[in-house]
Amino acid sequence: MGIATTNESARIAASKGLMDYAETKFDTHQGVMNAGVLLALPALCAQGLSKAFTTYDDLPRGYYGLHHIILLFCFMSLCRIKNIEQLKGYPPGELGKLLGLDRVPEVGHLRKKFSQIFRQEKTDEFHNKLFSGWVSKMPALYFYIDGHVRVYHGDKANLSKRYVSREKLCLNGTTEFWVNDHQGDPLMVITGELNEKLKQGVEQIVESLKEEISVPKEKGRPRFTIVIDRESYEPKWYNSLWIDHGVAVITYRKNVKDKWDEDQFEISISTLMNNKVTRLICERGTLLNGYWFREIRSLGISGHQTSIITTHPQIDKSEVAIKMFARWTQENYFKYMIQNFDFDKMIEYGTEKIDSKTELVNPEYRKKSYEIKKTREKKRRREAKIYGKIKAQEHKTIDEAEQQIAKSSKLIQEIDSLNKEIDQLIKLRKEMPARITVADMPIEKRYEKLKVESKKFKNAIIMLAYRAETAMYNTLMPVFRNAHKEGRALLREIYSSDADLVVDKNDKKLNVIVHSLSTPRANRALEQLCIQMNLTQTIYPKTDLVLVFKSMAK
């Protein structure tokens, strides 16, 4: 039956279709690998883990049930087992004990179970339930929106190219538009099909937010406020978001050329991420493309003035600056997720067709535009050479200058040739449409998209895992010195720590006794964390056992 399979009777019954799934049954064990991750279960439950169990239908009859697979994926994420293949490097029996089973499924069988979840196509519903629960606890409706390019390095799919700022290259991939709160915690993600710009992603998100947030449109009061980068800079569009949808915008202003009088700036003291920040702030009304905006500038030590514009009519000017500068929390989120959760990787391989009516920039038109651009660059370089040679003859005689110009005849001929080439390219470009639909593309070059449902599911689980880790991190802040620097590293150590599992059947308790950590101060923080987690009185899913956490170092 395989390594670590001790529940033979249940496995035989499951193979004959006689049971829905194996019973979650814990026994007493010592030194279970990675059992410290059970300390995160109360935080996972508080962030909405149970919504997954109520959203998806039960899996077909077998040994592993829906709750086993979802719990396993959550534990894998927190233990930094970044993909299914890495599961091969862990003892299956040890991980099975965390689920109340004899072992976890083999990699191939786990992929099969994931496919059964994906085929239900209920991940959007799961996302919406999670979002509703998270946004209901937000003190103010400020949403940070930014795009993240998920680069594709394979050769099985034909994907459109997009610019990847972190690699400074145009690469094949898909863009995900993430919504985070002011602390960087994720709330929502929407996956683009082709090469959508940030503006298009924001428009999709705004429509989704309007459906999920029941705040009526009132004069002078925004439904919610979005904070975005200047990539989507378009004053007319910002104004229409406010007038048509009641959505306020905070963003940086582009192409600022003037400077305000430094004497007009006032000292402003505000709080950013629990830290007091002192800035010099000034506000004026500004007309941009015929639309009025509030413009707030922050004066730096070097004299640089950072310009921010907003359509929010009520928020204090110092708060505008704080909200805008908090964008770095979302950038830090992307960096942390790439390093720790490998959130760009796929669970399920394969492609899907894009709606044939989807409109996009004609690839051939873009190619011709690129050729025109490069040819014009060649022409400018040759013109610069001629100008330099003529400039060098300013103090020479007419005969010497004429001789030098004659030597430049080759460059002049090349420029004439390039002008003709540019005219020909422009003529060819005019003969082709600037935009086409996917159906208009040749079949062999037609764009596809990677399987979406599996990536949505992974996004939902890693959002749950990250928010659970953040909740535990916030709990550590008062009790662990330098928690802002070392708190998450301590949590990663806890998740990978061994622990004893002791079942108390009389009191219906599952005691999780975490082994000693690397330092005394880490153990003291662990003791306080256990106390806080015990207050939740969390019951392990599908059992009647209350989780009780203890530190062996106590």
mmCIF file of N, CA and C in Angstrom, residues 8 15 18 34 42 60 90 97 102 146 170 184 245 277 280 295 314 371 390 404 414 456 493 503 528 542 550:
data_model
loop_
_atom_site.group_PDB
_atom_site.id
_atom_site.type_symbol
_atom_site.label_atom_id
_atom_site.label_comp_id
_atom_site.label_asym_id
_atom_site.label_seq_id
_atom_site.Cartn_x
_atom_site.Cartn_y
_atom_site.Cartn_z
ATOM 1 N N GLU A 8 -5.022 0.313 6.979
ATOM 2 C CA GLU A 8 -5.324 -0.553 5.833
ATOM 3 C C GLU A 8 -6.813 -0.726 5.591
ATOM 4 N N SER A 15 -10.947 2.257 -1.570
ATOM 5 C CA SER A 15 -10.690 1.751 -2.919
ATOM 6 C C SER A 15 -11.925 1.113 -3.534
ATOM 7 N N LEU A 18 -16.592 2.630 -0.616
ATOM 8 C CA LEU A 18 -17.501 2.397 0.511
ATOM 9 C C LEU A 18 -17.465 3.509 1.549
ATOM 10 N N ASN A 34 7.543 19.368 11.547
ATOM 11 C CA ASN A 34 6.724 20.502 11.089
ATOM 12 C C ASN A 34 5.401 20.643 11.833
ATOM 13 N N PRO A 42 -5.443 28.306 14.289
ATOM 14 C CA PRO A 42 -6.432 29.304 14.739
ATOM 15 C C PRO A 42 -6.451 30.557 13.869
ATOM 16 N N PRO A 60 -15.140 13.315 -4.973
ATOM 17 C CA PRO A 60 -15.622 11.937 -5.157
ATOM 18 C C PRO A 60 -15.094 11.019 -4.058
ATOM 19 N N TYR A 90 9.707 15.318 1.621
ATOM 20 C CA TYR A 90 9.254 15.282 3.013
ATOM 21 C C TYR A 90 8.647 13.912 3.321
ATOM 22 N N LYS A 97 0.420 12.959 9.882
ATOM 23 C CA LYS A 97 0.025 13.116 11.289
ATOM 24 C C LYS A 97 -0.590 14.485 11.556
ATOM 25 N N ASP A 102 -2.718 8.604 8.288
ATOM 26 C CA ASP A 102 -1.459 7.874 8.340
ATOM 27 C C ASP A 102 -0.394 8.509 7.454
ATOM 28 N N ASP A 146 -2.273 47.319 -7.903
ATOM 29 C CA ASP A 146 -1.079 47.326 -8.750
ATOM 30 C C ASP A 146 -1.027 46.006 -9.521
ATOM 31 N N CYS A 170 10.920 42.706 -22.040
ATOM 32 C CA CYS A 170 9.591 42.308 -22.494
ATOM 33 C C CYS A 170 9.574 40.787 -22.606
ATOM 34 N N GLY A 184 -0.619 46.217 3.450
ATOM 35 C CA GLY A 184 -0.055 45.286 2.491
ATOM 36 C C GLY A 184 -0.731 43.936 2.464
ATOM 37 N N HIS A 245 -18.893 56.966 -10.760
ATOM 38 C CA HIS A 245 -18.923 55.820 -9.847
ATOM 39 C C HIS A 245 -18.780 56.191 -8.368
ATOM 40 N N VAL A 277 5.693 59.995 11.722
ATOM 41 C CA VAL A 277 6.403 60.548 10.577
ATOM 42 C C VAL A 277 6.157 62.052 10.531
ATOM 43 N N LEU A 280 6.969 67.998 5.707
ATOM 44 C CA LEU A 280 6.549 69.334 5.305
ATOM 45 C C LEU A 280 5.557 69.172 4.161
ATOM 46 N N GLU A 295 -4.034 68.983 -5.115
ATOM 47 C CA GLU A 295 -2.629 68.590 -5.245
ATOM 48 C C GLU A 295 -1.920 68.828 -3.927
ATOM 49 N N GLN A 314 -12.584 65.100 1.095
ATOM 50 C CA GLN A 314 -12.628 65.277 2.539
ATOM 51 C C GLN A 314 -11.348 64.908 3.277
ATOM 52 N N GLU A 371 9.877 48.509 -35.972
ATOM 53 C CA GLU A 371 10.846 48.663 -37.056
ATOM 54 C C GLU A 371 11.009 50.134 -37.421
ATOM 55 N N ILE A 390 30.224 69.039 -39.061
ATOM 56 C CA ILE A 390 30.037 70.434 -39.483
ATOM 57 C C ILE A 390 30.421 71.378 -38.351
ATOM 58 N N GLN A 404 35.406 68.484 -46.009
ATOM 59 C CA GLN A 404 34.860 67.617 -44.955
ATOM 60 C C GLN A 404 33.422 67.203 -45.259
ATOM 61 N N GLU A 414 23.163 57.465 -46.876
ATOM 62 C CA GLU A 414 22.536 56.534 -45.937
ATOM 63 C C GLU A 414 21.269 57.131 -45.334
ATOM 64 N N LYS A 456 -6.029 30.694 -9.605
ATOM 65 C CA LYS A 456 -6.930 31.402 -8.691
ATOM 66 C C LYS A 456 -6.990 30.691 -7.347
ATOM 67 N N GLU A 493 10.442 29.720 11.714
ATOM 68 C CA GLU A 493 11.116 28.728 12.553
ATOM 69 C C GLU A 493 10.094 27.886 13.314
ATOM 70 N N VAL A 503 -3.056 13.365 22.635
ATOM 71 C CA VAL A 503 -4.519 13.389 22.579
ATOM 72 C C VAL A 503 -5.083 13.104 23.977
ATOM 73 N N GLN A 528 4.161 33.166 24.801
ATOM 74 C CA GLN A 528 3.099 34.176 24.707
ATOM 75 C C GLN A 528 2.182 33.907 23.522
ATOM 76 N N LYS A 542 -13.391 19.048 11.360
ATOM 77 C CA LYS A 542 -13.943 17.695 11.225
ATOM 78 C C LYS A 542 -13.642 16.800 12.428
ATOM 79 N N LYS A 550 1.386 24.374 23.738
ATOM 80 C CA LYS A 550 2.328 24.526 24.834
ATOM 81 C C LYS A 550 3.737 24.591 24.265
#
